[in-house]
mmCIF file of C-alpha atoms in Angstrom:
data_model
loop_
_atom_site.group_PDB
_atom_site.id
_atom_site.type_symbol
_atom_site.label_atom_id
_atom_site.label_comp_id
_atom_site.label_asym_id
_atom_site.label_seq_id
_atom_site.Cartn_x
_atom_site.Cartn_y
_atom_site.Cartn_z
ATOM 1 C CA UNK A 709 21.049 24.061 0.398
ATOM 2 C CA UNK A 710 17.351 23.236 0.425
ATOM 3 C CA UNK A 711 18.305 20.015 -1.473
ATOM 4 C CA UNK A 712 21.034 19.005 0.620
ATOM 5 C CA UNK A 713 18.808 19.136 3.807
ATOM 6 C CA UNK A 714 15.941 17.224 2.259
ATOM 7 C CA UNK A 715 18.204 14.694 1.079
ATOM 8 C CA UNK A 716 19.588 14.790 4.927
ATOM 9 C CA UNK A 717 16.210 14.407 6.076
ATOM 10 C CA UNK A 718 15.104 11.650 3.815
ATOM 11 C CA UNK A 719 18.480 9.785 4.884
ATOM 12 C CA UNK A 720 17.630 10.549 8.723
ATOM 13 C CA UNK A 721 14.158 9.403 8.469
ATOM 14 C CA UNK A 722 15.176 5.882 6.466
ATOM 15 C CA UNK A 723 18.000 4.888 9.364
ATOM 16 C CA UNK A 724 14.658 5.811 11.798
ATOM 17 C CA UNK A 725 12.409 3.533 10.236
ATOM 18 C CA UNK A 726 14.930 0.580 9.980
ATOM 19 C CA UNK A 727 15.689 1.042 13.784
ATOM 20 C CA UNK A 728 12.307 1.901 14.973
ATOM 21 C CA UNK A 729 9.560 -0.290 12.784
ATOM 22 C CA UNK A 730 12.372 -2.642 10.967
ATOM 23 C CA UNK A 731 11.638 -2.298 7.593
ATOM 24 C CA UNK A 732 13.412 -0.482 4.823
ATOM 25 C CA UNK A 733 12.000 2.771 3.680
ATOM 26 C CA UNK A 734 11.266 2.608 0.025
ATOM 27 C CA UNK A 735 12.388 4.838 -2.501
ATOM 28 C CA UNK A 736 9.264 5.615 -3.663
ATOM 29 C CA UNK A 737 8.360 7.586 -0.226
ATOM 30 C CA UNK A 738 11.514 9.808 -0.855
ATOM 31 C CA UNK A 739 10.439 10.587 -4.136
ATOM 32 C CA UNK A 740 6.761 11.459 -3.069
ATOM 33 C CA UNK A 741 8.743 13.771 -0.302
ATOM 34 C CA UNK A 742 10.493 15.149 -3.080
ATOM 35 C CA UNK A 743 7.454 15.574 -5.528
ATOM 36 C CA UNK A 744 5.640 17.502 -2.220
ATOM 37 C CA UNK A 745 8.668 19.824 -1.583
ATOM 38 C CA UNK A 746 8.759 20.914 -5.439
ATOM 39 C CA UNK A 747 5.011 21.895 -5.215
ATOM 40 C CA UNK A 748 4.170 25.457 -5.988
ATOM 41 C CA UNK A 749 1.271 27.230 -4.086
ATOM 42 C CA UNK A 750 -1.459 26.609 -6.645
ATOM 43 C CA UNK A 751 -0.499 23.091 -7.145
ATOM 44 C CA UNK A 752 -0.434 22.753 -3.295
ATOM 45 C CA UNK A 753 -3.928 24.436 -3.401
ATOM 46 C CA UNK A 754 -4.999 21.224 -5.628
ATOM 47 C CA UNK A 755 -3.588 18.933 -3.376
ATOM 48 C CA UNK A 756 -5.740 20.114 -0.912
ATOM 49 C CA UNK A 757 -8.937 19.929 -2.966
ATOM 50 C CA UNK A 758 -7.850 16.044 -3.032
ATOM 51 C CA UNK A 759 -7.879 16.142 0.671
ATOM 52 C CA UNK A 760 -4.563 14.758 0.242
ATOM 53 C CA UNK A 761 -2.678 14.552 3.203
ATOM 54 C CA UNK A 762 0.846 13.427 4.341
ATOM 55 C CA UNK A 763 0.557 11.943 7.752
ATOM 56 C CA UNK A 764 2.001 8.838 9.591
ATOM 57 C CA UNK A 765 5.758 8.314 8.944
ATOM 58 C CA UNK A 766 6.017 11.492 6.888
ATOM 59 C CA UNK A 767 5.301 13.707 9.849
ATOM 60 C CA UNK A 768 9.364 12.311 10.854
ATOM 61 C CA UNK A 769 10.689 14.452 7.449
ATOM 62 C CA UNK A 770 10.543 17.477 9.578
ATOM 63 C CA UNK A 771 11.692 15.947 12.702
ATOM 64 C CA UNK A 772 12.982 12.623 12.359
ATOM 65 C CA UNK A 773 14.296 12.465 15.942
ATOM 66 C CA UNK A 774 10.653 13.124 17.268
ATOM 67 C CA UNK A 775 10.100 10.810 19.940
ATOM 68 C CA UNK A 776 6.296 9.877 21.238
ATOM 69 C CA UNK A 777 4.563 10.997 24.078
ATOM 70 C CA UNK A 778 4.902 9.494 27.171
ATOM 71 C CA UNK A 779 4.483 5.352 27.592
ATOM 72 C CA UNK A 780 3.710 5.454 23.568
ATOM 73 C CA UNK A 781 5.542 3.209 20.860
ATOM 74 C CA UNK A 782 6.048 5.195 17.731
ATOM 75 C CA UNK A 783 5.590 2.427 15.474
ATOM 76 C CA UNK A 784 1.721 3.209 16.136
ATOM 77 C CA UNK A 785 1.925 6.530 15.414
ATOM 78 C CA UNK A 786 -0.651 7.258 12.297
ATOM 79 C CA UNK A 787 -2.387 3.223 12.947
ATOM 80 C CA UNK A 788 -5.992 2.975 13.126
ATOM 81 C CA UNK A 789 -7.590 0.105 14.781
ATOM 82 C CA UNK A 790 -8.601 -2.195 12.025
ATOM 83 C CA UNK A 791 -4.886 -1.528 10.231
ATOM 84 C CA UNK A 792 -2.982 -5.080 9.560
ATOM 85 C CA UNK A 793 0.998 -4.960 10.850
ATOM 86 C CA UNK A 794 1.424 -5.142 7.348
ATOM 87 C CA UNK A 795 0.167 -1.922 6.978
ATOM 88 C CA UNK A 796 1.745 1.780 7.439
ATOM 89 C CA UNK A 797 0.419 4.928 7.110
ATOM 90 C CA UNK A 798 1.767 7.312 4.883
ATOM 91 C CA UNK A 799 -1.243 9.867 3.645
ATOM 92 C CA UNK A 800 -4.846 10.642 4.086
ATOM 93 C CA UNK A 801 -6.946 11.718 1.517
ATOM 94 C CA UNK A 802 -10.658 12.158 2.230
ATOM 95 C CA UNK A 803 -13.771 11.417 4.180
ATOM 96 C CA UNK A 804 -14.853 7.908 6.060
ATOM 97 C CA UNK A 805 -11.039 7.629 6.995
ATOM 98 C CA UNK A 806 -9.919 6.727 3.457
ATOM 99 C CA UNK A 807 -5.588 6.514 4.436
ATOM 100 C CA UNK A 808 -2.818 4.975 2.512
ATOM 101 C CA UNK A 809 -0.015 3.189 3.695
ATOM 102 C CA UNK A 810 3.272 1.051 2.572
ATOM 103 C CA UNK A 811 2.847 -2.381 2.457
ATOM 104 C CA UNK A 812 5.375 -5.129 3.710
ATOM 105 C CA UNK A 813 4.305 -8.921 3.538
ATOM 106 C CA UNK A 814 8.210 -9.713 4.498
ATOM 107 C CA UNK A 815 8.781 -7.324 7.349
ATOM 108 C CA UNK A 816 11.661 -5.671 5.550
ATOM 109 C CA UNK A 817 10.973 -4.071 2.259
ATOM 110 C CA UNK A 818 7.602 -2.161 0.687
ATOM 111 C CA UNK A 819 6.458 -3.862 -2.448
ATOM 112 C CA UNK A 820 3.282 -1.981 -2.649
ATOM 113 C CA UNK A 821 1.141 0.708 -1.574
ATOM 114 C CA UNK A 822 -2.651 -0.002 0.182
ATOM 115 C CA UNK A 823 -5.610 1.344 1.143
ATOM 116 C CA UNK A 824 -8.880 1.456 2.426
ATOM 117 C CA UNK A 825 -11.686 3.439 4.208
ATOM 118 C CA UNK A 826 -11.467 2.374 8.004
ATOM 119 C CA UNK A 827 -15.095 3.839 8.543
ATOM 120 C CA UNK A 828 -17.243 1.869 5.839
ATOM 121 C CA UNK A 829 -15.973 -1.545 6.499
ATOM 122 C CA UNK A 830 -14.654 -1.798 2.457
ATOM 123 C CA UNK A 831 -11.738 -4.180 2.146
ATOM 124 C CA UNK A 832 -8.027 -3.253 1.486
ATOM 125 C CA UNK A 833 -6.843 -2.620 -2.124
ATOM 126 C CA UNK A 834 -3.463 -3.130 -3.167
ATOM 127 C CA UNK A 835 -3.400 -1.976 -6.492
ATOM 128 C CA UNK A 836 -0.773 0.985 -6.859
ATOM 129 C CA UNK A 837 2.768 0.039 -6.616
ATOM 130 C CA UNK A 838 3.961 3.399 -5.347
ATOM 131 C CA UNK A 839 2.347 6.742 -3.716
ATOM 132 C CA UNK A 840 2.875 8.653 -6.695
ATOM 133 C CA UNK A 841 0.497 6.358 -8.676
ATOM 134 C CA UNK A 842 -1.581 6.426 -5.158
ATOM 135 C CA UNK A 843 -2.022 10.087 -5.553
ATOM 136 C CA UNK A 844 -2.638 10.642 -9.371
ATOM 137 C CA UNK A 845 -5.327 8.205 -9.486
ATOM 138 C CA UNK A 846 -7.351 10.355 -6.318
ATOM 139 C CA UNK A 847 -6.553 12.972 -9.282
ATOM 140 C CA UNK A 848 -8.068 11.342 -11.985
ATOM 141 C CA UNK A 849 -10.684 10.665 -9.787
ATOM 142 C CA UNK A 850 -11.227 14.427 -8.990
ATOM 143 C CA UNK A 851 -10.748 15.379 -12.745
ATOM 144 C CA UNK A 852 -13.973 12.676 -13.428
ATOM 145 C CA UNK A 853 -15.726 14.468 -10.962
ATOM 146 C CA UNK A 854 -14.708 17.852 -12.467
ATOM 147 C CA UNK A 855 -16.097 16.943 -15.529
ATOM 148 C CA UNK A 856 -19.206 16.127 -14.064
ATOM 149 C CA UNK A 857 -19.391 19.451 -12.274
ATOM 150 C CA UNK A 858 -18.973 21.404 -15.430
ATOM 151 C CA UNK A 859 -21.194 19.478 -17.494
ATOM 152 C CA UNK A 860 -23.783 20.065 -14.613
ATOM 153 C CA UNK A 861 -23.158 24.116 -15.026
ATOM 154 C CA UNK A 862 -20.854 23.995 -12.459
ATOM 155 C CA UNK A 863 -17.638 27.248 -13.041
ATOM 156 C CA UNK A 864 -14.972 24.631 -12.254
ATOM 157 C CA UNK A 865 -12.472 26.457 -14.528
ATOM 158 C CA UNK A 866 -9.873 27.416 -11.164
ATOM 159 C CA UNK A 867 -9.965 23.662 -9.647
ATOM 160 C CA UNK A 868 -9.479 22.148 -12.993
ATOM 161 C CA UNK A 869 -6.567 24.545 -14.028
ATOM 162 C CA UNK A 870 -5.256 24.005 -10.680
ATOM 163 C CA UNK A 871 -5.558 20.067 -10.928
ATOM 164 C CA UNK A 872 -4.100 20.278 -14.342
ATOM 165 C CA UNK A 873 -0.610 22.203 -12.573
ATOM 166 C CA UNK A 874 -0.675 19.036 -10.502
ATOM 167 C CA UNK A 875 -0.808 16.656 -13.131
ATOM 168 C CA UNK A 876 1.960 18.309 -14.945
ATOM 169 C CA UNK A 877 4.208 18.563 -11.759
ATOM 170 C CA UNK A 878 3.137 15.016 -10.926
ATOM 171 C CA UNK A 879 4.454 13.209 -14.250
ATOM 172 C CA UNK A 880 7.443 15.222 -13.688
ATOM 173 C CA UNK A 881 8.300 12.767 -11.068
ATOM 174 C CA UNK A 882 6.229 9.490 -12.150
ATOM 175 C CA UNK A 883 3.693 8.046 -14.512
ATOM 176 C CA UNK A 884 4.561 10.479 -16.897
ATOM 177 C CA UNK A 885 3.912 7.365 -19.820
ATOM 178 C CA UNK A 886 0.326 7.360 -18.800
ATOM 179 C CA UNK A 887 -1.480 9.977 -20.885
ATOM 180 C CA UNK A 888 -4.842 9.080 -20.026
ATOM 181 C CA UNK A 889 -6.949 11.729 -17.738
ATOM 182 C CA UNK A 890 -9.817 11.566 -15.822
ATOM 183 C CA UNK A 891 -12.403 8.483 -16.520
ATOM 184 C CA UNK A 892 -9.800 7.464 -19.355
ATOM 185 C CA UNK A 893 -7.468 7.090 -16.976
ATOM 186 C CA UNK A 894 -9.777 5.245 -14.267
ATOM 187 C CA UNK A 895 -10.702 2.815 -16.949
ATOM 188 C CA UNK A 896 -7.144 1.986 -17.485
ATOM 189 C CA UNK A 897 -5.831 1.486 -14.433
ATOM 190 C CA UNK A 898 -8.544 1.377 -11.600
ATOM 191 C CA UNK A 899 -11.839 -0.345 -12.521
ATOM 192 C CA UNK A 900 -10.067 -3.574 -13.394
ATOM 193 C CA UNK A 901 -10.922 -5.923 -10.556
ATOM 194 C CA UNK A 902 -7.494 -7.468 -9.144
ATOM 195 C CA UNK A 903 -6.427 -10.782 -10.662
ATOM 196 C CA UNK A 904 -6.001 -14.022 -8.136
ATOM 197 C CA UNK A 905 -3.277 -14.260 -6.981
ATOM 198 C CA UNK A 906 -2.144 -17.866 -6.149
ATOM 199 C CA UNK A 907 0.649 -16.692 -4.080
ATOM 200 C CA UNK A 908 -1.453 -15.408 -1.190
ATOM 201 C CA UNK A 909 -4.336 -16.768 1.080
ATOM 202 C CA UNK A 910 -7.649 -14.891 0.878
ATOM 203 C CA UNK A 911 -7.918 -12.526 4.488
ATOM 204 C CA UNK A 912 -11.291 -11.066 5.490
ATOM 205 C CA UNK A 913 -9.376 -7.406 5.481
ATOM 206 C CA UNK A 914 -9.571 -8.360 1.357
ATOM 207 C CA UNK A 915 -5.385 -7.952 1.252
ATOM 208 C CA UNK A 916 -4.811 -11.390 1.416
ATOM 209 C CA UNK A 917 -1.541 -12.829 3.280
ATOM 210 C CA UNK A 918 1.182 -13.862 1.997
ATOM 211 C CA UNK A 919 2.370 -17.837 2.737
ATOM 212 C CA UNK A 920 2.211 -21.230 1.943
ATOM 213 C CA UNK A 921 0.585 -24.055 3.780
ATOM 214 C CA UNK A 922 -2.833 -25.469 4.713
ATOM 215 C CA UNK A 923 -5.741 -23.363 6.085
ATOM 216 C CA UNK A 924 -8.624 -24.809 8.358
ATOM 217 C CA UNK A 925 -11.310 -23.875 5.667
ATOM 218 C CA UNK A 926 -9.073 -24.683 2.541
ATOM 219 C CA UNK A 927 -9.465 -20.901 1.934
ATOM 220 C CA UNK A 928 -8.960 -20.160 -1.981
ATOM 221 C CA UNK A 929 -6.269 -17.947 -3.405
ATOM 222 C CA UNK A 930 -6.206 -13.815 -2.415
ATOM 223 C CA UNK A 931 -9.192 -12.794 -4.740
ATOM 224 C CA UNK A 932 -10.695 -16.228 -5.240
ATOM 225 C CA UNK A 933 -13.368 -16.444 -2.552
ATOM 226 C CA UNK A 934 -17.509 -14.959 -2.657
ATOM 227 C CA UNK A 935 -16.246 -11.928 -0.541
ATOM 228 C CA UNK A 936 -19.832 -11.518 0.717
ATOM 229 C CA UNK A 937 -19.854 -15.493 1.741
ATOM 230 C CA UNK A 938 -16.754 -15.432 3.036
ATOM 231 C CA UNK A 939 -17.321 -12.721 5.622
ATOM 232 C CA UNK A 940 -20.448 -13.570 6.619
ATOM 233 C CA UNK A 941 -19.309 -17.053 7.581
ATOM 234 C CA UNK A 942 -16.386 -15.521 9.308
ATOM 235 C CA UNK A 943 -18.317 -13.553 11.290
ATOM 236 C CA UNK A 944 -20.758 -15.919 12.120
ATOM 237 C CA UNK A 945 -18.136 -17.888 13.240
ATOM 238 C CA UNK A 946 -16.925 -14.806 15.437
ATOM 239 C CA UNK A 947 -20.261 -14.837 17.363
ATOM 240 C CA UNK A 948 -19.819 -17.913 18.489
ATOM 241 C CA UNK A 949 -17.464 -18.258 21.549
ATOM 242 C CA UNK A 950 -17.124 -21.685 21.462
ATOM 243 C CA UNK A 951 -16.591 -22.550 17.825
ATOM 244 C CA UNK A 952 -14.013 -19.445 18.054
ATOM 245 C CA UNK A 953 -12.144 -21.031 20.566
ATOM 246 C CA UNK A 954 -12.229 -24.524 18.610
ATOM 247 C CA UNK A 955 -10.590 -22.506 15.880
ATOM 248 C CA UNK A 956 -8.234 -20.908 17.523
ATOM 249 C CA UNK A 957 -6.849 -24.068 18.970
ATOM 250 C CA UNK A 958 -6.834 -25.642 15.360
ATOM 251 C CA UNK A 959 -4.839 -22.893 14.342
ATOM 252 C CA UNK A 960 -2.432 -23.550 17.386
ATOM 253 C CA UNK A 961 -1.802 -26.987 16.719
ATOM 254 C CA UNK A 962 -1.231 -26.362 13.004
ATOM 255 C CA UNK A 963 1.782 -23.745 14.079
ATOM 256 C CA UNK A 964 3.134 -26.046 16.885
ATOM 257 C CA UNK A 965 3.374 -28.998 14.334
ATOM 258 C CA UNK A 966 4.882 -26.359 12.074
ATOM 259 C CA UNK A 967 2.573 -25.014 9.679
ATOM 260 C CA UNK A 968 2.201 -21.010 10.732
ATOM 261 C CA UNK A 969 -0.474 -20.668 7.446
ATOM 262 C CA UNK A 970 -3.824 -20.807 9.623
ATOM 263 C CA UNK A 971 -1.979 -19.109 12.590
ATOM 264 C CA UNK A 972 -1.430 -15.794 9.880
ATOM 265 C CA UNK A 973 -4.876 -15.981 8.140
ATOM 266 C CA UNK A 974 -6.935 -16.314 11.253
ATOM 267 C CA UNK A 975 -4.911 -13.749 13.401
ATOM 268 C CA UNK A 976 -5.523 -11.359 10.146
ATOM 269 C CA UNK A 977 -9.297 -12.032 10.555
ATOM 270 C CA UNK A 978 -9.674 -11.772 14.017
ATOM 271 C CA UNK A 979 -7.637 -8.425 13.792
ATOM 272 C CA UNK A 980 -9.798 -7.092 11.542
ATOM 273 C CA UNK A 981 -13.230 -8.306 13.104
ATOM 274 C CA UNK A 982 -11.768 -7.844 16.804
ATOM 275 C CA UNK A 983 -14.521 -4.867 17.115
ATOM 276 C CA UNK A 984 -13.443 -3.943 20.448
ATOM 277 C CA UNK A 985 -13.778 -7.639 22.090
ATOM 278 C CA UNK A 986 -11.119 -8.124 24.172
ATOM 279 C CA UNK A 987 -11.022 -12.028 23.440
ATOM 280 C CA UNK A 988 -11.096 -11.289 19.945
ATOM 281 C CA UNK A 989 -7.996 -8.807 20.093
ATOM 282 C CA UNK A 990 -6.410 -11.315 22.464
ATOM 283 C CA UNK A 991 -6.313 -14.080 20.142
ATOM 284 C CA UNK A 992 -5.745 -11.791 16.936
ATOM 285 C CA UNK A 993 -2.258 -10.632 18.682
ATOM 286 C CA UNK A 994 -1.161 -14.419 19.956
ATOM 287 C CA UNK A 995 -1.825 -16.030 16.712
ATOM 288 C CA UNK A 996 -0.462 -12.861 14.108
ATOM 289 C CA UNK A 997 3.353 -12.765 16.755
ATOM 290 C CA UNK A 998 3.596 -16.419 16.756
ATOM 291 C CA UNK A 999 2.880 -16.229 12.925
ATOM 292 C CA UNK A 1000 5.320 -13.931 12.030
ATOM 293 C CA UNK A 1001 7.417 -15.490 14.667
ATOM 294 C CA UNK A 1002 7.595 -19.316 12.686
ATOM 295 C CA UNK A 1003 7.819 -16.953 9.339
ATOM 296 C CA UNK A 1004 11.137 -14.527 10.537
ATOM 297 C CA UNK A 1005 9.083 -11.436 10.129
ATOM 298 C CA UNK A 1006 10.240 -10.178 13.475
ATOM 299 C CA UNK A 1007 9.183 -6.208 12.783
ATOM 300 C CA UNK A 1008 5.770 -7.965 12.112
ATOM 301 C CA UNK A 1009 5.736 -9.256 15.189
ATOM 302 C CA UNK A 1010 6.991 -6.164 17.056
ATOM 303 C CA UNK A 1011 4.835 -4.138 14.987
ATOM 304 C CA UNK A 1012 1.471 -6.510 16.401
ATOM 305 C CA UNK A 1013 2.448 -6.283 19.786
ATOM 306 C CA UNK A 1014 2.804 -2.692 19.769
ATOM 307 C CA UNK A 1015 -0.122 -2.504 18.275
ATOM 308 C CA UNK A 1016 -2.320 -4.705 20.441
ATOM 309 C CA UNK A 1017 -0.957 -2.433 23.517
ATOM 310 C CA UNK A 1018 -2.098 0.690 22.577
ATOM 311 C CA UNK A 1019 -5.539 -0.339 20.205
ATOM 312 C CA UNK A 1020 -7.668 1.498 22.631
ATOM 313 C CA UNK A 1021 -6.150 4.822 21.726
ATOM 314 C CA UNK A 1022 -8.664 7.340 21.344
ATOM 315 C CA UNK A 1023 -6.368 8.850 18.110
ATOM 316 C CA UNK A 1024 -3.626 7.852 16.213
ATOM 317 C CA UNK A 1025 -1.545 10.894 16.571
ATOM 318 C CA UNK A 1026 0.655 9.600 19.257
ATOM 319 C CA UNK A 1027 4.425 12.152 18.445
ATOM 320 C CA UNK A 1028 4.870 14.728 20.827
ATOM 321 C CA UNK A 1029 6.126 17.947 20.114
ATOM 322 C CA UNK A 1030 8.886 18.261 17.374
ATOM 323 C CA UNK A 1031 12.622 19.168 18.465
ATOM 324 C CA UNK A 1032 13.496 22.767 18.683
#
């Protein structure tokens, strides 16, 4: 019975994120839903020593007809400021405001996960594929620091037999063929710095975009560019009201004569460096709907709009109260 309504749920919730944000829910959320609802109480004890969280479209799993409060779009609910349309929110897992959310260049399916700390100013990562693989390596991660702790003098014993029932239930469900653990395991499959990617357009948010065409600054591939250079032009650049403008009419003329590539990576930068300036967050939201406009990522667009309504929110908790 338990089954039957999760699977119910999971079904409820994909249909409501098709309608609602547009995109299809991947299969990989269901089975991190699935993975949390199989979780005993010690393991859900570790999970909270992560400070991992489910939050933004997982809080619809146990009401997927919860609406938002009043004047509200949901497709906000669980978006902080700085967050690309890209970008939604599925868990939280620490301090600074380190959250996780699916990624969709397309507007239509998830091809990876990404996250980032929206209080330090670090860049967006995109290296995990699914939550699962989001989730073990913040274990990993606590397992390093584990072994730190007991090498210190520290009694860790509990956490770490706790953290080890998570691993176990964990590969039950993926990434069961790594058997690395701790800084083995961070070696493997975190330090590595991401490869270029020629396929994508270096951002200032550090995701990079995803299309073809020619940029004002001939920016280099997604991974290419002096990151520290890069920004510090950028935001140079920002300061300047005039040479903004200048860009952002470059950017319009490339999209009216029919190249939307500027239009994308400058809306993406603006978005990101918008900082509460209203001219910024203007221009971020013309440029990114007309972008994804001239691309057909209509949810993108939607998603923006909705987005550049409601960015003075004071929180992104914007559901009201779940169905009786």
């Amino acid at each position: 019975m338990g089954e039957d309504r999760g699977r119910d749920s999971g079904t409820a919730v994909a249909e409501r994120f098709l309608r609602d944000w547009g995109i299809e829910l991947p299969d990989s959320l269901l089975r991190f839903r699935a993975f949390l609802d199989a979780l005993g109480p010690e393991e859900r004890e570790a999970l909270a020593e992560l400070s991992v969280a489910p939050a933004g479209v997982m809080d619809l799993f146990a009401d997927p007809g919860r609406q938002p409060r009043d004047g509200l779009d949901v497709r906000v609910h669980g978006r902080f400021y700085p967050d690309p349309p890209e970008f939604v929110t599925f868990m939280y897992s620490g301090s600074d405001g380190l959250h996780h959310g699916l990624w969709s260049d397309d507007g239509r399916t998830c091809d990876s996960v990404a996250s980032y700390w929206t209080n330090d100013g670090g860049g967006i990562t995109r290296k995990r594929e699914t939550p699962l693989e989001a989730v073990r390596a913040l274990l990993e991660r606590h397992w390093r620091d584990l072994d730190d702790y007991g090498a210190a003098g520290d009694d860790v014993s509990g956490e770490r037999r706790r953290a080890g029932l998570l691993r176990e239930a964990l590969t039950a469900f993926a990434t069961g063929d790594r058997t690395e653990v701790g800084l083995a395991y961070s070696r493997a499959y975190d330090f590595a710095a991401e490869p270029v990617d020629p396929g994508r357009i270096t951002t200032l948010d550090g995701a990079g975009a995803l299309v073809s065409g020619g940029t004002a600054l001939d920016r280099p591939a997604h991974n290419g560019a002096d990151e520290y250079a890069f920004a510090t032009h950028m935001n140079s650049l920002f300061e300047d009201a005039a040479a903004l403008e200048a860009c952002v009419d470059e950017a319009r003329r490339r999209l009216a004569a029919g190249d939307p590539a500027e239009a994308l990576v400058l809306g993406r930068d603006l978005h990101r460096a918008s900082c509460g300036h209203p001219a910024r967050e203007a221009y971020a939201n013309e440029l990114l709907v007309a972008a994804y406009r001239a691309l057909d990522r209509p949810s993108l667009a939607g998603i923006a709009e909705a987005h550049h309504r409601h960015r003075s929110l004071p929180h992104v908790d914007v559901l009201g109260p779940r169905g009786k």
